[in-house]
Structures are given as structure tokens and as C-alpha cells.
Coordinates of C-alpha atoms and ligand atoms in Angstrom, one line a residue:
X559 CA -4.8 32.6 10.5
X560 CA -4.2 36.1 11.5
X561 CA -2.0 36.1 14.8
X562 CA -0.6 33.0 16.1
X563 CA -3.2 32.0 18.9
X564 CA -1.0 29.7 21.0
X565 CA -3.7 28.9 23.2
X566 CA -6.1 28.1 20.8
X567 CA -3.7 25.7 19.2
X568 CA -3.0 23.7 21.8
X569 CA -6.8 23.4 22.5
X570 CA -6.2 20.8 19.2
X571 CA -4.2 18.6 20.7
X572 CA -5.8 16.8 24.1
X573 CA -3.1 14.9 25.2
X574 CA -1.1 18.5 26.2
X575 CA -3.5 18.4 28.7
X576 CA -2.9 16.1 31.2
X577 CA -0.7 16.3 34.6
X578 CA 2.4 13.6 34.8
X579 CA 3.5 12.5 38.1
X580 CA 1.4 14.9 39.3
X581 CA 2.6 18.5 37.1
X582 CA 0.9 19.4 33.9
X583 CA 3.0 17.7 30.9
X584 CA 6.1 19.8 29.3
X585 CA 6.1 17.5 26.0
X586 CA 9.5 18.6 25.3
X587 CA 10.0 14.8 23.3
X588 CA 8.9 16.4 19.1
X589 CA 11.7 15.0 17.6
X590 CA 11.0 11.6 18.6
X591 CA 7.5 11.9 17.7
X592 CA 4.9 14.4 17.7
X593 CA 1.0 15.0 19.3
X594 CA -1.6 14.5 17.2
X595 CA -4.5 17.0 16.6
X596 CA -8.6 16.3 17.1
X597 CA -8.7 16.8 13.3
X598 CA -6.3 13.5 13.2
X599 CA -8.0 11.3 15.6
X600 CA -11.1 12.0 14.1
X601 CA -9.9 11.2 10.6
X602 CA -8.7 7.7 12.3
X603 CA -11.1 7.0 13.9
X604 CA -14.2 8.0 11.1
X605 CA -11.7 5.6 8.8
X606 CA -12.9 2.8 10.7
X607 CA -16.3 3.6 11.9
X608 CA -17.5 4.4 8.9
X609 CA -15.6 2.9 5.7
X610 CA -12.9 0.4 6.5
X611 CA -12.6 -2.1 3.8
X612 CA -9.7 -3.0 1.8
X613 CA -8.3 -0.8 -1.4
X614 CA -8.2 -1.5 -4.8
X615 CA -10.1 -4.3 -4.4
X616 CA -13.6 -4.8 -3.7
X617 CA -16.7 -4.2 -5.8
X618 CA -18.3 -2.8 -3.5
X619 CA -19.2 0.5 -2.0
X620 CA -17.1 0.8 0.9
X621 CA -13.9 -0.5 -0.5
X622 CA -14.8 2.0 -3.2
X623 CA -14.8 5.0 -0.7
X624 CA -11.5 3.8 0.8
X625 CA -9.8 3.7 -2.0
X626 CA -10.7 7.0 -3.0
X627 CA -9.8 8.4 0.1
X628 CA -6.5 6.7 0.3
X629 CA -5.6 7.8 -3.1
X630 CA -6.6 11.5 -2.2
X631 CA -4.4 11.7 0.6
X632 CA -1.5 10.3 -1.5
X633 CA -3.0 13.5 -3.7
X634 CA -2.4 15.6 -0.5
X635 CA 1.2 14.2 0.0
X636 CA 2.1 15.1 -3.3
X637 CA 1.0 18.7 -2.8
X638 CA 2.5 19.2 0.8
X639 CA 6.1 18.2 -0.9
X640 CA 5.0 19.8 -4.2
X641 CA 6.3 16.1 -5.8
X642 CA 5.5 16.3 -9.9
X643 CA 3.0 13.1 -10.1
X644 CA 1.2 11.4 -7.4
X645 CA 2.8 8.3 -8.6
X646 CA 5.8 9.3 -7.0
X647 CA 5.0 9.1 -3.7
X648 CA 5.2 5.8 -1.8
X649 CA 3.3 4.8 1.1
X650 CA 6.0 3.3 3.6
X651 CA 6.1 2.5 7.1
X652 CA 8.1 5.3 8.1
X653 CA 11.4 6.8 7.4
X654 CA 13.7 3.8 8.1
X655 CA 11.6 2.0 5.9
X656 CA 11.9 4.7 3.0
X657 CA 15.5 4.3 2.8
X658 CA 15.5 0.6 3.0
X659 CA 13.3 1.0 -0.2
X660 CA 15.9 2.7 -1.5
X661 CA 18.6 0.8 -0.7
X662 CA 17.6 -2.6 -2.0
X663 CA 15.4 -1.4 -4.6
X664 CA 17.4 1.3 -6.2
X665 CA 20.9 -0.1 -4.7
X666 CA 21.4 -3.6 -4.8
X667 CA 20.5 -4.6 -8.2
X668 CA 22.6 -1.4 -9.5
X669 CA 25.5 -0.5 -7.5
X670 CA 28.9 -2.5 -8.1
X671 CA 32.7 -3.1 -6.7
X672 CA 34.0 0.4 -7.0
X673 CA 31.0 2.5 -6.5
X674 CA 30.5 4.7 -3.7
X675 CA 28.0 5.6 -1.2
X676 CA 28.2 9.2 0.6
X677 CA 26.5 10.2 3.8
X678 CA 27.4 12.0 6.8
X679 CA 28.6 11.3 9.8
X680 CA 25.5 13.0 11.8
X681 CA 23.0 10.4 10.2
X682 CA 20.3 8.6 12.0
X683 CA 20.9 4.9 12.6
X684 CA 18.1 4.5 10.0
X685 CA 20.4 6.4 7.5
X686 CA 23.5 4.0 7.6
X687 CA 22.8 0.4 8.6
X688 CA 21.2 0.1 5.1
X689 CA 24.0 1.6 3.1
X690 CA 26.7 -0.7 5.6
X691 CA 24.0 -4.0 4.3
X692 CA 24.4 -2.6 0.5
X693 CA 28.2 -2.1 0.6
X694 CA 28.0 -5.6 2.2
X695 CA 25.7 -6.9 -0.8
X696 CA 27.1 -5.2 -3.7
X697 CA 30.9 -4.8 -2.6
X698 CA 30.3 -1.0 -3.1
X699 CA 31.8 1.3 -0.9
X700 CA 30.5 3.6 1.8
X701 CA 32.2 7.1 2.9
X702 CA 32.1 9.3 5.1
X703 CA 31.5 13.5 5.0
X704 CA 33.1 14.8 8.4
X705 CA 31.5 17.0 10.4
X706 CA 32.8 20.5 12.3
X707 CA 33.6 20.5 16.3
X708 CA 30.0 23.4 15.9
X709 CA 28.2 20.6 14.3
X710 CA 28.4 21.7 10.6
X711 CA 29.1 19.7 7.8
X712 CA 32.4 19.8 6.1
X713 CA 31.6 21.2 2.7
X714 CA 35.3 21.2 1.4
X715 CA 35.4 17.6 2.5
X716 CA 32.6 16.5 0.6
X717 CA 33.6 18.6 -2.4
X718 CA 36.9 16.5 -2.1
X719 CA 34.9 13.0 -1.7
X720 CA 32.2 13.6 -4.3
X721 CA 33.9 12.0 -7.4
X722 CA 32.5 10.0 -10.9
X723 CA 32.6 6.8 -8.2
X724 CA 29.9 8.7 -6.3
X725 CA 26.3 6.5 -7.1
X726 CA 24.7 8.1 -4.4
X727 CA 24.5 11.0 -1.7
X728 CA 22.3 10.1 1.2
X729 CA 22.2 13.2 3.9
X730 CA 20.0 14.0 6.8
X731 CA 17.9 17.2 6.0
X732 CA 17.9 18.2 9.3
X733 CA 19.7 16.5 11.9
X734 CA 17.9 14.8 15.0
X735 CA 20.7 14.7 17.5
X736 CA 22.3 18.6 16.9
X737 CA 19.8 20.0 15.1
X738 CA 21.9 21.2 12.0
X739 CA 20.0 21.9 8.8
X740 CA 22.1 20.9 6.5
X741 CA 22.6 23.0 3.2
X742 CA 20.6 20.4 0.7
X743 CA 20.6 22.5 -2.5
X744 CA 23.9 22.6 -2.5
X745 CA 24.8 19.0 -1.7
X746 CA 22.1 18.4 -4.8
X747 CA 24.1 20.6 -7.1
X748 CA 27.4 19.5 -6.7
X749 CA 26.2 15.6 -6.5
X750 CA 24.5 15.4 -9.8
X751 CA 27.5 17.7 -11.3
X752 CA 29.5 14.8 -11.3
X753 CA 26.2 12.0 -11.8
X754 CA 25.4 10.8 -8.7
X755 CA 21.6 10.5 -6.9
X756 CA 20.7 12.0 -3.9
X757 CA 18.3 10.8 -1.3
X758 CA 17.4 13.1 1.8
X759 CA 16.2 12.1 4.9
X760 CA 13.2 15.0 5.9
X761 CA 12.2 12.9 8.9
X762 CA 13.1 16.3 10.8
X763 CA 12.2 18.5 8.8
X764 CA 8.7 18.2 7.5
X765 CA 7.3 18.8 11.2
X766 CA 9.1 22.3 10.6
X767 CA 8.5 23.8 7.0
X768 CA 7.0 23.3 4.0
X769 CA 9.4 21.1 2.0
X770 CA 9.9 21.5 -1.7
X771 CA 11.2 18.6 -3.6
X772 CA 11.1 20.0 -7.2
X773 CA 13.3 23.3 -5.5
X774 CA 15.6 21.2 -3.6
X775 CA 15.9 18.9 -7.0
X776 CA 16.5 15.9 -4.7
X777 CA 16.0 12.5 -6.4
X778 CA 14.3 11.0 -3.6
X779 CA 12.5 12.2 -0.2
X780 CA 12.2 9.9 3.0
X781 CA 9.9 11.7 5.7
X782 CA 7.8 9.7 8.8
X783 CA 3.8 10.7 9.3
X784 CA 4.3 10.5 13.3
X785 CA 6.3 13.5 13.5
X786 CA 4.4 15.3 11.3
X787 CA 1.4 15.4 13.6
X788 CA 0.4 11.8 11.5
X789 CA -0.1 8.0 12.8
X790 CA 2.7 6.2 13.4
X791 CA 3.3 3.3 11.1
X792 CA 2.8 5.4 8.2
X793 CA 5.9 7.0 5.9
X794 CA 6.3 8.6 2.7
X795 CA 8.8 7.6 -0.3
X796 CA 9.1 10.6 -3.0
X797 CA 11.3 9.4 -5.6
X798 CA 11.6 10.4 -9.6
X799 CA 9.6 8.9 -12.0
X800 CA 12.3 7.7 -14.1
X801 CA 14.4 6.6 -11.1
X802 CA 11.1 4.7 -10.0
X803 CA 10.6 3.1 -13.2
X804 CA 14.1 1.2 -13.5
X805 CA 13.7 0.3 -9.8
X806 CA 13.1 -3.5 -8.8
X807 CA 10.2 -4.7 -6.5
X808 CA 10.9 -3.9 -2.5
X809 CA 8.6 -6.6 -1.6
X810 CA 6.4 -8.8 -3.5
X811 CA 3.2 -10.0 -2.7
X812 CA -0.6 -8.8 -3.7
X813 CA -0.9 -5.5 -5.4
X814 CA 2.4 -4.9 -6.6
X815 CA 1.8 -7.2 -9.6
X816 CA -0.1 -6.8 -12.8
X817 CA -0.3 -10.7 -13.6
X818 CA 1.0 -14.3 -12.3
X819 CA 1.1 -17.5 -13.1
X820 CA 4.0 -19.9 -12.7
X821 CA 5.7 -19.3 -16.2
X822 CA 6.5 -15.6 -14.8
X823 CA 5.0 -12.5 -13.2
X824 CA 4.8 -8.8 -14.6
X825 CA 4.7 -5.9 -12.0
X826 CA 2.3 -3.4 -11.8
X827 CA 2.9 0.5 -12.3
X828 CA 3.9 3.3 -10.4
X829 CA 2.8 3.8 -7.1
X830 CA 1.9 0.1 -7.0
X831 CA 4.7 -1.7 -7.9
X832 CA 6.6 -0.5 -4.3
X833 CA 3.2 -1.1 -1.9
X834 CA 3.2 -5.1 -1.7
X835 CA -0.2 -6.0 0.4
X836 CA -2.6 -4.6 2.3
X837 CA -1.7 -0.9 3.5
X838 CA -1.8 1.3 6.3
X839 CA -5.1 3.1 5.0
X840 CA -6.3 4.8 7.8
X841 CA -2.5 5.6 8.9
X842 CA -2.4 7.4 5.0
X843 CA -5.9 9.1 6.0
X844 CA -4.6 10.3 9.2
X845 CA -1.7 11.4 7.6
X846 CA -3.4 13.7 4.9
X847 CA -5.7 14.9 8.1
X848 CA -2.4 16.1 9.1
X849 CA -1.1 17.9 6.5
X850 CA -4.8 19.7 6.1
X851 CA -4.5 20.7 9.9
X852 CA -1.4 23.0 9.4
X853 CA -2.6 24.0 6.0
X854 CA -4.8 26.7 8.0
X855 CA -1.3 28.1 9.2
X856 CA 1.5 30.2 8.0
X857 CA 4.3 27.7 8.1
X858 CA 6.9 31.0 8.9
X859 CA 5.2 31.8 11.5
X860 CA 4.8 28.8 13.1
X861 CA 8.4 28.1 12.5
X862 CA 9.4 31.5 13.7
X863 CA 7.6 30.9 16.9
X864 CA 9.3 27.3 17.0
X865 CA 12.8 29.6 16.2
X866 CA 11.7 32.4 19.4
X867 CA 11.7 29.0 21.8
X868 CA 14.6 27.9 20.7
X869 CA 16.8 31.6 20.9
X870 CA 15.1 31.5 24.7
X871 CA 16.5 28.3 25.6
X872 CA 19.7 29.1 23.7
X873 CA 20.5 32.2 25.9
X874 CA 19.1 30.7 28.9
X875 CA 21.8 27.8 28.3
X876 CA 24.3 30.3 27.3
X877 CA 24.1 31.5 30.9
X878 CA 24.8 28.5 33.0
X879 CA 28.6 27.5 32.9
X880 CA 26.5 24.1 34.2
X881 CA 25.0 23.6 30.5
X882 CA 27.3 22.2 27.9
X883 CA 25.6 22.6 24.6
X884 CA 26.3 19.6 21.9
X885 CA 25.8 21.2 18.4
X886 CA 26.2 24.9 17.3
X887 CA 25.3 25.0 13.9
X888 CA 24.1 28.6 12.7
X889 CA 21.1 27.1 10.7
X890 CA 19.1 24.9 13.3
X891 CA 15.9 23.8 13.9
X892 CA 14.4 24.4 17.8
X893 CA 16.4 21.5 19.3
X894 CA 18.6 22.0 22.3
X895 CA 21.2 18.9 23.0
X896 CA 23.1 19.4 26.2
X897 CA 24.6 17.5 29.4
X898 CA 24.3 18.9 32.4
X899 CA 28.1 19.1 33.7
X900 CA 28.6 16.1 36.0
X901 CA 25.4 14.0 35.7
X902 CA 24.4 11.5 33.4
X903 CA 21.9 12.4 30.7
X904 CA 20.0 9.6 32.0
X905 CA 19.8 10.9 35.5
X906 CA 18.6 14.4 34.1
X907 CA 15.8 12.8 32.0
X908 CA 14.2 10.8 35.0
X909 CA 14.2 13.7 37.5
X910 CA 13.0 15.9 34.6
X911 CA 10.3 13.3 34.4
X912 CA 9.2 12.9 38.1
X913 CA 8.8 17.1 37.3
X914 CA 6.1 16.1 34.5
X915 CA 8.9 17.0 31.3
X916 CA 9.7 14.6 28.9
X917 CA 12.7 15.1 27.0
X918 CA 14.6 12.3 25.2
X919 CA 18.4 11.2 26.7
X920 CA 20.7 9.1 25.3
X921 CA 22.4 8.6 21.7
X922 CA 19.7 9.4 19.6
X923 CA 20.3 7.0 17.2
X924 CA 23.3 8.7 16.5
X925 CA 25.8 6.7 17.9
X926 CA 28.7 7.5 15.2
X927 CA 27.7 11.6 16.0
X928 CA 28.1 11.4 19.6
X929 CA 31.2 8.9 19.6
X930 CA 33.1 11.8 17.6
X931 CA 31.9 14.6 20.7
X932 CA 33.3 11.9 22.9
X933 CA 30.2 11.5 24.6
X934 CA 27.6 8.9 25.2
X935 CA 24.6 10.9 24.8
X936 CA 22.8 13.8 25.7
X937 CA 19.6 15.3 27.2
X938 CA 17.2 16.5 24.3
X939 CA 14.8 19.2 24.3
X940 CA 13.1 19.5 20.6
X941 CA 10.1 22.1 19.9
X942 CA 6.9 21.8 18.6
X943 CA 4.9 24.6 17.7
X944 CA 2.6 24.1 20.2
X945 CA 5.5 24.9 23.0
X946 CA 5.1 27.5 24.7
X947 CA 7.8 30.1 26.4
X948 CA 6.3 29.0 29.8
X949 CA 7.2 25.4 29.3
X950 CA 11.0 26.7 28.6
X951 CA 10.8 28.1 31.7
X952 CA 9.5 25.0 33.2
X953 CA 11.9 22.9 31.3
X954 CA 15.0 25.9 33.4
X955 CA 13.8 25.6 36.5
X956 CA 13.7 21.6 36.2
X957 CA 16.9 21.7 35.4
X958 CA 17.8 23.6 38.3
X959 CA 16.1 21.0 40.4
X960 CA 18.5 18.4 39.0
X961 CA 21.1 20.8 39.9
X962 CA 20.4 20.0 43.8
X963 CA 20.4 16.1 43.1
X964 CA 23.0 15.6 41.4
X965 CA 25.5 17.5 41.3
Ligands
LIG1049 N1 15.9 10.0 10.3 C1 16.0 10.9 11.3 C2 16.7 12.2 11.1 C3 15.2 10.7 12.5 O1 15.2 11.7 13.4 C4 14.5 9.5 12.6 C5 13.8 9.2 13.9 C6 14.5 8.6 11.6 C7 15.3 8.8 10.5 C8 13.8 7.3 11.7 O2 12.4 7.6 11.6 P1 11.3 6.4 11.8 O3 10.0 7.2 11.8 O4 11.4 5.5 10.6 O5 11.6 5.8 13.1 N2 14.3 9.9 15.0 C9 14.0 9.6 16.3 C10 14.5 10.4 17.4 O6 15.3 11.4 17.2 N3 14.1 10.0 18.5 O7 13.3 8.9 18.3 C11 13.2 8.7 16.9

């Protein structure tokens, strides 16, 4: 695509075009989950019109043409992250489900008393009930790297925690709740310096760029289809082949096995051994559909269009004494976490709502984050590239509204 047609984008995604309590919809709600183009609905929906049947298991035509397709898009997953094999990407449910993967599979059989388990303090829910369960299961130990009063991770600090006790680094790409991209490469470096894995969490930031995972050297990827213009239900698991291999089952059931009988079982191989039963096949389709539809962009520039929304709202905030901004990292993806001095978050979101904006208020999943700004949540606007500088607008003069409610 030569310019960036705004117009013509949004002309791809039909649900932008409705009114909400009676304005046009602001979907100002991306980092929860994303709208879906035609050229994803239509891949659902020709999935079951025209081919459902089961994979990898009938003899027959259809189930033969499913298979293939489902395979290919775990072929076009492989290429959007640029993973080495195809055999290294798992079909999950989602994000919270690829690190549970990890956790028990990679964890619990491996991890002892002693070992250590790094993450952040800005993780996702998703990113440190699992480790709490494995510390609980295995009587390893999990720690903490701080984060800045600007929303910045403390380097020094995990220079100083990283040690030959460290199993495993598990950080958040790209933080949900402030927005922080976090400096990966260098949390990669210095982990497997002294040994240790390291699992990222791109849940936030595949909707934005092109991720890499042989450049950020990352031993396993966690990302969610629904906010990468995918189905819901549908996740991705990148992990090393080798790291793979010495894994245990997640679950166990059909298709992860090679053969069973009541004297013992063998599992089968790679991808397999991880995707117990039937899968989300037309949730994989739609997922590939996905990653085809922004395949006719330039990533950069959709990001830098993503990056002019966010500098707008930025010094629009950075004009209103009224707006206190949660999270000032210097590298940030487009979303803007603020209160609104003297109402609750949840207050703003419901008359932001009766204006036809949605934006997401409260924790975020993020609880431990916001408990260390001392506050109980905040009103969140996140960016797709489909936003538009009119809708900032919008989102101002809603706020402004609020202003004369209630405060
Ligand atoms: N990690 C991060 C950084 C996330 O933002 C989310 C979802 C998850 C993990 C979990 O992803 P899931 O697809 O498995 O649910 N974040 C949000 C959010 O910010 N608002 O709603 C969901």
C-alpha cells in the first residue's frame, strides 16, 4: 500500500460502523481485544460452510482439506514471528493459556527448592498466578523486578536479581496497563548469560509490529489471536525445539499420542504432542486470515500512525491539570492510562459510554501494578490502527462532558 488510506481501512472492519447509545462507536477498547476484518469473518465463516470436519483424522476429502488448511495457517504463524520450524508453534487458547503450557509443562517437572522464577511487577494477571501455582508445586521461588515511579523497568535491579538460581525470566513485551515496551533483547541477553530461559508475553505487542523471535532470541513466545485482528479462543505457543522436546504433555487425550494400550503410552511429536483433542480449526484459519490482512501493509506505518494518535492524546492530556497520566515510559505503545482527578475510573467509563466510547476502566489485570501507583485503577484508551485523530477528539471532548458530572 502506497499512503495509509484511513478510510479505506476502516471500510474492513463493519462493526466500526455502528452508532452506540445513539453516537457512532469510538472503539477506543484494542487492548482488550481487537475488531476483526471482512477478510476474517469470511475465512470463519467459509471454514464452516464449506470444509468443517475434524483434522488429522478422517479419510476423507473434507477432513483432508481441513487439515491442510490448519496446518498452513500454523505455516503462516511461523512466518508472521519468523519462528525456525513450524513445529514450534503451538495452537493454544490464548495467551493465559500459553504460559500455563509453560508453566506446567516446562516448569513443574523441572524446577526444584532453590530455583528461581523472575518476572515483573507490571505483569498481567495471566503472567503470575501460574508462576505463584509452580512456586507452590515445586517449592521454587518467584521474584520480583521493580518497576520506576515513570513506569520503566528497573534494569539495575534485575541485573542484581538475575543470578545462576535464575530458571526462568517471564516479562511482558509490552505492558497492557502503562503501555511500556519493555527492552526484551536485553532482558534475553543478560538471562541466558547466566543460563536461565526466557518466555515473553507479546499478547500486546503483536497487534502493533512485526515480532521477530529468532532477533529477540527469546526461548518462548505467548501471543492471543483476538487482539491480533483473530478469533477469540485461539493463541499461539512459540517455543525452541529443543526446549519443546524435553517438555512433558500439557494435557493428554487424543492426538497428542503416538500409541496406547494399558502397559504404557508413547507421545506423539512436535506440534502434537502439546494439542490434546480436537482444536480450534476455524479459530487457527481465522487467525492466519489475520495475519494475511495486514500483510498488504507497511507495519511502520501503521504503527507510526498508531504512535501520531497516541503523541495527540499525550499532549492533549499534558494540557489538562484534570488528567493524571498513569505510566510515562519513553518507549510506549498508543495506550493512554489516566484518572480523571476526583472521579472514579468507573464513573468516567460509563458516561464515556452513554457518549458511544468504549474504553476499559479498572485494574487491568494488573492489580500488583496499580497497588504500587496507589491506585485502584484507571480509565484506558488503547489504539488501533484503524483510530482515527477525530475519535481522539471525540474521546477529549467526552471527557470534558464528564468533567460537568462529576466533578
Ligand atoms: N498478557 C497481557 C499483556 C495481556 O494484555 C493480556 C490480556 C493477557 C496476557 C491475557 O490474554 P488472553 O488473551 O489469554 O486473555 N489483556 C487484557 C486487557 O488488557 N484487557 O482485557 C484483556
Amino acid at each position: 500500500m502506497g499512503s495509509f488510506d484511513i478510510e479505506r481501512i476502516r471500510q474492513d472492519f463493519p462493526i466500526l460502523h455502528q452508532q452506540v447509545n445513539g453516537k457512532p462507536l469510538v472503539y477506543l477498547d484494542n487492548a482488550a481485544t481487537t475488531q476483526k476484518p471482512v477478510a476474517v469473518l469470511d475465512a470463519v465463516n467459509r471454514y464452516y460452510r464449506e470444509i468443517n470436519s475434524n483434522v488429522h483424522r478422517g479419510a476423507h476429502r473434507l477432513s483432508d482439506l481441513a487439515t491442510r488448511e490448519f496446518e498452513a495457517a500454523r505455516d503462516t504463524v511461523q512466518r508472521f514471528i519468523n519462528a525456525p520450524h513450524s513445529h514450534e508453534i503451538i495452537w493454544t487458547r490464548g495467551t493465559t493459556e500459553s504460559i500455563n503450557l509453560v508453566a506446567q509443562a516446562f516448569g513443574r517437572n523441572s524446577f526444584r527448592p532453590g530455583d528461581e522464577i523472575l518476572i515483573s511487577a507490571m505483569e498481567h494477571h495471566s503472567n503470575i498466578v501460574p508462576w505463584q501455582i509452580l512456586a507452590q508445586q515445586t517449592g521454587a521461588q518467584l521474584k520480583v523486578i521493580p518497576v520506576h515511579a515513570d513506569a520503566e523497568l528497573d534494569m539495575e535491579a534485575f541485573s542484581r536479581l538475575l543470578s545462576e538460581r535464575t530458571r526462568l525470566v517471564s516479562v511482558v513485551h509490552v505492558s497492557n496497563a502503562l503501555g511500556t515496551v519493555n527492552p526484551v533483547r536485553e532482558i534475553v541477553r543478560q538471562a541466558h548469560e547466566v543460563g536461565a530461559r526466557v518466555l515473553l508475553d507479546g499478547a500486546q505487542a503483536t497487534p502493533h509490529w512485526n515480532v521477530d523471535v529468532q532477533t529477540l532470541d527469546c526461548d518462548f513466545y505467548a501471543f492471543s489471536g483476538h487482539k491480533v485482528f483473530g478469533p477469540t479462543g485461539i493463541g499461539v505457543l512459540y517455543g525452541r525445539t529443543e526446549l519443546l522436546e524435553q517438555m512433558a504433555p500439557y494435557q493428554a487425550g487424543g492426538e497428542m499420542i503416538e500409541k496406547v494400550s494399558f502397559s504404557g503410552t508413547t507421545y506423539n511429536t512436535l506440534p502434537y504432542k502439546f494439542e490434546a483433542g480436537t482444536p480450534h480449526i476455524a479459530g487457527a484459519i481465522g487467525l492466519a486470515a489475520a495475519i494475511d490482512y495486514l500483510a498488504q501493509f507497511d507495519r511502520e506505518q501503521l504503527l507510526a500512525h498508531e504512535q501520531r494518535l497516541l503523541e495527540a492524546t499525550l499532549e492533549r492530556a499534558g494540557a489538562d491539570p484534570q488528567i493524571q497520566l498513569i505510566g510515562r515510559a519513553r518507549d510506549r505503545a498508543s495506550v493512554f492510562s489516566f484518572l480523571l482527578e476526583g472521579a472514579h475510573p468507573n464513573d468516567v467509563g460509563t458516561l464515556l459510554d452513554q457518549q458511544g466510547i468504549a474504553v476499559r476502566t479498572g485494574h487491568h489485570c494488573a492489580m500488583p501494578i496499580m497497588d504500587q501507583f496507589n491506585i485502584p485503577g484507571t480509565v484506558r484508551a488503547s489504539f488501533a490502527f484503524y483510530n482515527t485523530l477525530d475519535e481522539v477528539e471525540r474521546l477529549f471532548a467526552g471527557l470534558e462532558k464528564c468533567k460537568t458530572f462529576l466533578l
